Short mmCIF file of C-alpha atoms in Angstrom, two decimals:
data_model
loop_
_atom_site.label_atom_id
_atom_site.label_comp_id
_atom_site.label_asym_id
_atom_site.label_seq_id
_atom_site.Cartn_x
_atom_site.Cartn_y
_atom_site.Cartn_z
CA UNK A 1283 19.27 3.38 -6.09
CA UNK A 1284 16.18 3.59 -3.98
CA UNK A 1285 12.82 3.45 -5.71
CA UNK A 1286 9.18 3.60 -4.70
CA UNK A 1287 6.21 1.98 -6.40
CA UNK A 1288 2.63 2.94 -5.84
CA UNK A 1289 0.68 0.32 -7.80
CA UNK A 1290 -2.67 2.09 -7.74
CA UNK A 1291 -2.99 5.25 -9.83
CA UNK A 1292 -6.58 5.88 -8.74
CA UNK A 1293 -8.63 4.55 -5.85
CA UNK A 1294 -12.31 5.26 -5.22
CA UNK A 1295 -13.71 4.78 -1.74
CA UNK A 1296 -17.10 5.54 -0.28
CA UNK A 1297 -17.22 8.07 2.51
CA UNK A 1298 -17.01 6.27 5.84
CA UNK A 1299 -15.33 3.21 4.37
CA UNK A 1300 -11.84 2.06 5.22
CA UNK A 1301 -8.84 2.88 3.06
CA UNK A 1302 -5.53 1.24 2.25
CA UNK A 1303 -3.02 2.77 -0.17
CA UNK A 1304 -0.15 0.56 -1.22
CA UNK A 1305 3.52 1.46 -1.33
CA UNK A 1306 6.46 -0.79 -2.13
CA UNK A 1307 10.06 0.30 -1.90
CA UNK A 1308 13.37 -0.95 -3.12
CA UNK A 1309 16.30 -0.40 -0.80
CA UNK A 1310 18.98 -2.64 0.64
CA UNK A 1311 19.11 -1.39 4.20
CA UNK A 1312 16.45 -0.10 6.57
CA UNK A 1313 14.67 2.62 4.65
CA UNK A 1314 13.41 5.94 5.90
CA UNK A 1315 9.83 6.17 4.60
CA UNK A 1316 7.30 8.94 4.36
CA UNK A 1317 3.73 9.51 3.27
CA UNK A 1318 2.73 12.94 1.99
CA UNK A 1319 -0.65 14.29 0.89
CA UNK A 1320 -1.17 16.93 -1.77
CA UNK A 1321 -4.42 18.78 -2.35
CA UNK A 1322 -5.02 20.25 -5.82
CA UNK A 1323 -2.62 23.10 -6.58
CA UNK A 1324 -0.95 22.83 -3.20
CA UNK A 1325 2.36 21.70 -1.81
CA UNK A 1326 2.95 18.49 0.10
CA UNK A 1327 1.93 17.92 3.68
CA UNK A 1328 3.63 15.26 5.77
CA UNK A 1329 1.20 12.62 7.07
CA UNK A 1330 3.66 10.32 8.83
CA UNK A 1331 7.14 8.87 8.66
CA UNK A 1332 9.04 5.77 9.67
CA UNK A 1333 12.73 5.40 10.38
CA UNK A 1334 12.99 2.93 13.25
CA UNK A 1335 11.14 1.37 16.14
CA UNK A 1336 7.51 0.37 16.14
CA UNK A 1337 6.51 -0.76 12.66
CA UNK A 1338 3.01 0.70 13.04
CA UNK A 1339 3.24 4.45 12.72
CA UNK A 1340 0.51 6.90 13.62
CA UNK A 1341 0.15 10.13 11.69
CA UNK A 1342 -2.06 13.16 11.40
CA UNK A 1343 -5.69 13.19 10.29
CA UNK A 1344 -6.30 9.66 11.58
CA UNK A 1345 -3.86 7.97 9.18
CA UNK A 1346 -1.50 5.15 10.07
CA UNK A 1347 1.02 3.09 8.14
CA UNK A 1348 2.67 -0.24 8.72
CA UNK A 1349 6.23 -1.04 7.74
CA UNK A 1350 6.67 -4.64 6.61
CA UNK A 1351 10.27 -5.46 5.83
CA UNK A 1352 9.45 -8.94 4.50
CA UNK A 1353 7.13 -7.45 1.91
CA UNK A 1354 9.11 -4.24 1.31
CA UNK A 1355 5.90 -2.36 1.92
CA UNK A 1356 4.72 0.71 3.78
CA UNK A 1357 0.96 0.82 3.23
CA UNK A 1358 -1.13 3.74 4.40
CA UNK A 1359 -4.45 3.08 6.12
CA UNK A 1360 -7.39 4.94 7.52
CA UNK A 1361 -10.37 3.23 9.17
CA UNK A 1362 -13.01 5.69 7.97
CA UNK A 1363 -12.45 8.24 5.20
CA UNK A 1364 -14.00 11.69 5.00
CA UNK A 1365 -14.77 13.66 1.86
CA UNK A 1366 -11.93 16.01 2.77
CA UNK A 1367 -9.44 13.15 2.36
CA UNK A 1368 -9.82 13.35 -1.43
CA UNK A 1369 -6.33 14.25 -2.63
CA UNK A 1370 -3.14 12.85 -4.13
CA UNK A 1371 -1.06 10.66 -1.83
CA UNK A 1372 2.66 10.12 -2.26
CA UNK A 1373 4.93 7.58 -0.68
CA UNK A 1374 8.59 8.55 -0.50
CA UNK A 1375 11.92 7.14 0.61
CA UNK A 1376 15.05 9.04 1.52
CA UNK A 1377 17.15 9.24 -1.63
CA UNK A 1378 20.55 8.70 -0.09
CA UNK A 1379 22.55 9.56 2.96
CA UNK A 1380 25.55 11.83 3.17
CA UNK A 1381 27.28 14.11 5.62
CA UNK A 1382 25.44 12.61 8.55
CA UNK A 1383 22.08 13.46 7.09
CA UNK A 1384 19.87 12.78 4.15
CA UNK A 1385 19.82 14.70 0.93
CA UNK A 1386 16.30 14.49 -0.38
CA UNK A 1387 13.46 12.17 -1.22
CA UNK A 1388 12.53 9.79 -4.02
CA UNK A 1389 8.78 9.79 -4.56
CA UNK A 1390 6.36 7.33 -6.02
CA UNK A 1391 4.04 8.49 -8.78
CA UNK A 1392 1.17 8.95 -6.39
CA UNK A 1393 -2.30 7.56 -5.84
CA UNK A 1394 -5.29 9.75 -6.57
CA UNK A 1395 -7.96 9.18 -3.93
CA UNK A 1396 -11.58 9.81 -4.89
CA UNK A 1397 -14.27 9.81 -2.22
CA UNK A 1398 -17.78 8.83 -3.22
CA UNK A 1399 -20.68 10.24 -1.17
CA UNK B 568 7.57 30.89 11.58
CA UNK B 569 5.43 30.83 8.46
CA UNK B 570 6.87 27.71 6.88
CA UNK B 571 8.47 27.51 3.45
CA UNK B 572 7.45 30.35 1.14
CA UNK B 573 7.64 30.31 -2.62
CA UNK B 574 7.17 33.17 -5.00
CA UNK B 575 5.44 33.56 -7.37
CA UNK B 576 2.65 31.03 -7.01
CA UNK B 577 1.98 31.04 -10.72
CA UNK B 578 4.04 32.13 -13.69
CA UNK B 579 3.04 32.17 -17.35
CA UNK B 580 5.83 32.88 -19.77
CA UNK B 581 6.47 32.71 -23.47
CA UNK B 582 8.81 30.09 -24.83
CA UNK B 583 12.36 31.36 -24.91
CA UNK B 584 11.99 33.76 -22.00
CA UNK B 585 13.91 33.47 -18.75
CA UNK B 586 12.15 32.97 -15.44
CA UNK B 587 13.31 33.05 -11.83
CA UNK B 588 11.62 31.58 -8.79
CA UNK B 589 12.35 32.27 -5.17
CA UNK B 590 12.18 30.05 -2.11
CA UNK B 591 12.40 31.20 1.50
CA UNK B 592 12.96 28.19 3.76
CA UNK B 593 12.21 27.91 7.45
CA UNK B 594 14.80 30.14 9.07
CA UNK B 595 16.65 27.53 11.11
CA UNK B 596 16.75 24.98 8.28
CA UNK B 597 20.18 24.69 6.70
CA UNK B 598 19.17 22.26 3.96
CA UNK B 599 17.14 23.32 0.94
CA UNK B 600 15.84 21.21 -1.94
CA UNK B 601 14.24 21.91 -5.29
CA UNK B 602 11.88 19.44 -6.93
CA UNK B 603 9.93 19.45 -10.17
CA UNK B 604 6.49 17.88 -10.47
CA UNK B 605 4.79 17.34 -13.79
CA UNK B 606 1.14 16.47 -14.19
CA UNK B 607 0.29 13.03 -12.88
CA UNK B 608 3.75 12.39 -11.50
CA UNK B 609 5.45 12.53 -8.14
CA UNK B 610 7.98 15.23 -7.39
CA UNK B 611 11.45 14.64 -8.88
CA UNK B 612 14.58 15.81 -7.16
CA UNK B 613 16.45 18.63 -8.93
CA UNK B 614 19.08 19.96 -6.56
CA UNK B 615 20.09 20.31 -2.93
CA UNK B 616 21.88 22.93 -0.84
CA UNK B 617 23.49 22.65 2.53
CA UNK B 618 23.82 26.23 3.70
CA UNK B 619 25.15 28.08 0.64
CA UNK B 620 26.82 25.06 -0.93
CA UNK B 621 25.07 23.27 -3.77
CA UNK B 622 25.95 19.67 -3.01
CA UNK B 623 24.04 17.72 -5.62
CA UNK B 624 22.39 18.31 -8.96
CA UNK B 625 20.13 15.86 -10.74
CA UNK B 626 20.59 14.97 -14.38
CA UNK B 627 17.18 16.62 -14.82
CA UNK B 628 18.87 19.96 -14.16
CA UNK B 629 20.03 20.85 -17.66
CA UNK B 630 22.46 23.68 -18.33
CA UNK B 631 19.48 26.01 -18.81
CA UNK B 632 18.72 25.64 -15.11
CA UNK B 633 20.70 27.30 -12.37
CA UNK B 634 20.07 27.49 -8.66
CA UNK B 635 21.70 29.62 -6.02
CA UNK B 636 21.55 30.11 -2.31
CA UNK B 637 24.00 32.99 -1.86
CA UNK B 638 23.83 33.56 1.88
CA UNK B 639 22.53 30.22 2.98
CA UNK B 640 19.04 31.62 3.45
CA UNK B 641 16.68 32.07 0.47
CA UNK B 642 17.28 30.32 -2.82
CA UNK B 643 16.52 31.13 -6.44
CA UNK B 644 15.93 28.80 -9.35
CA UNK B 645 16.40 30.31 -12.81
CA UNK B 646 15.38 28.72 -16.08
CA UNK B 647 16.85 30.28 -19.19
CA UNK B 648 15.33 30.00 -22.66
CA UNK B 649 12.25 28.25 -21.37
CA UNK B 650 10.72 25.40 -23.35
CA UNK B 651 7.22 23.99 -23.22
CA UNK B 652 8.59 20.90 -21.50
CA UNK B 653 9.58 23.08 -18.56
CA UNK B 654 5.91 23.55 -17.69
CA UNK B 655 5.55 22.02 -14.23
CA UNK B 656 5.12 22.74 -10.55
CA UNK B 657 8.45 23.65 -8.94
CA UNK B 658 8.53 22.75 -5.28
CA UNK B 659 10.98 23.85 -2.65
CA UNK B 660 11.54 22.03 0.62
CA UNK B 661 13.77 22.57 3.61
CA UNK B 662 14.99 20.55 6.54
CA UNK B 663 17.40 20.60 9.42
CA UNK B 664 20.31 18.24 9.64
CA UNK B 665 17.89 15.88 11.33
CA UNK B 666 15.42 15.94 8.48
CA UNK B 667 15.12 12.22 8.89
CA UNK B 668 13.49 12.76 12.26
CA UNK B 669 11.48 15.91 11.67
CA UNK B 670 10.78 15.44 8.00
CA UNK B 671 11.03 17.83 5.10
CA UNK B 672 8.76 20.87 4.93
CA UNK B 673 7.48 21.76 1.51
CA UNK B 674 6.32 25.07 0.14
CA UNK B 675 3.16 25.46 -1.92
CA UNK B 676 5.14 25.54 -5.13
CA UNK B 677 5.42 27.73 -8.20
CA UNK B 678 3.39 26.57 -11.17
CA UNK B 679 5.12 27.43 -14.43
CA UNK B 680 3.26 27.44 -17.72
CA UNK B 681 5.30 27.98 -20.88
CA UNK B 682 3.19 29.02 -23.86
#
C-alpha cells in the first residue's frame, strides 16, 4: 500500500527566508502526488500536484515542488516565506486506482510551519 | 459554484448520542469522499462514493458509522452511539472522474466534539 512520510513535525522559518518541506513516498509505480495546505480550523487547499511530465511543478502562492524518483521524494519549496504561510502542510499520494480513476488520498501526518518575524 | 459545503461546521454532543453530518459536493463531481482528521494527524480515508454507490469503506469505519449518498448528489455521515474517540474533524471531498488531473476539492469540515 502507498504511504507518505513527512519527517518534520514542526519547522520554524524567519519571514523572508526560503523554505523546504520534505515528503517521501512509498509506491511501486509512478505516483500521483499532491501538496495541500490547511489553516487552523479550515479545510484543505490544493497547492500543487504531480502526475507526469516535468518533475518541477509550480503551484499557487509561489510554491513549487520537485519530484525525484531516485529519492522517492516530493519536497515543497518556496524562495521567500510570508507570515501568512504559517499553516499545516500535508503531502499526499493517490491511495489506489480503480474504475479508470482514483479513489482517494493517503496523507502524511503533516508539517506545522511557524513563521518568525 | 460555491465549492464543497459541509454542515454543520461544529457539533458538540454528549457521549452516546447520534449525530449526522451533511456534505454537498461540487455539482458536476460524481465522486465523493469522507475523511477523518484527529488532532496532529493527517486526514484518514473513511469511505468513497461514485455517484450513489458506496465503493469502498475503510476499516476505520466501524459499524457505528454509516454513510449514504442517495441520489448521487449530497451525502450524509451518521455516527451512532458516539464515543469520545469519535471527536475529530470530518472532511468531505469531491472530484470528477479525472480527479487525478484536477485534484480533489475539500470542504471546510465538521468538527465534532463528544463530551
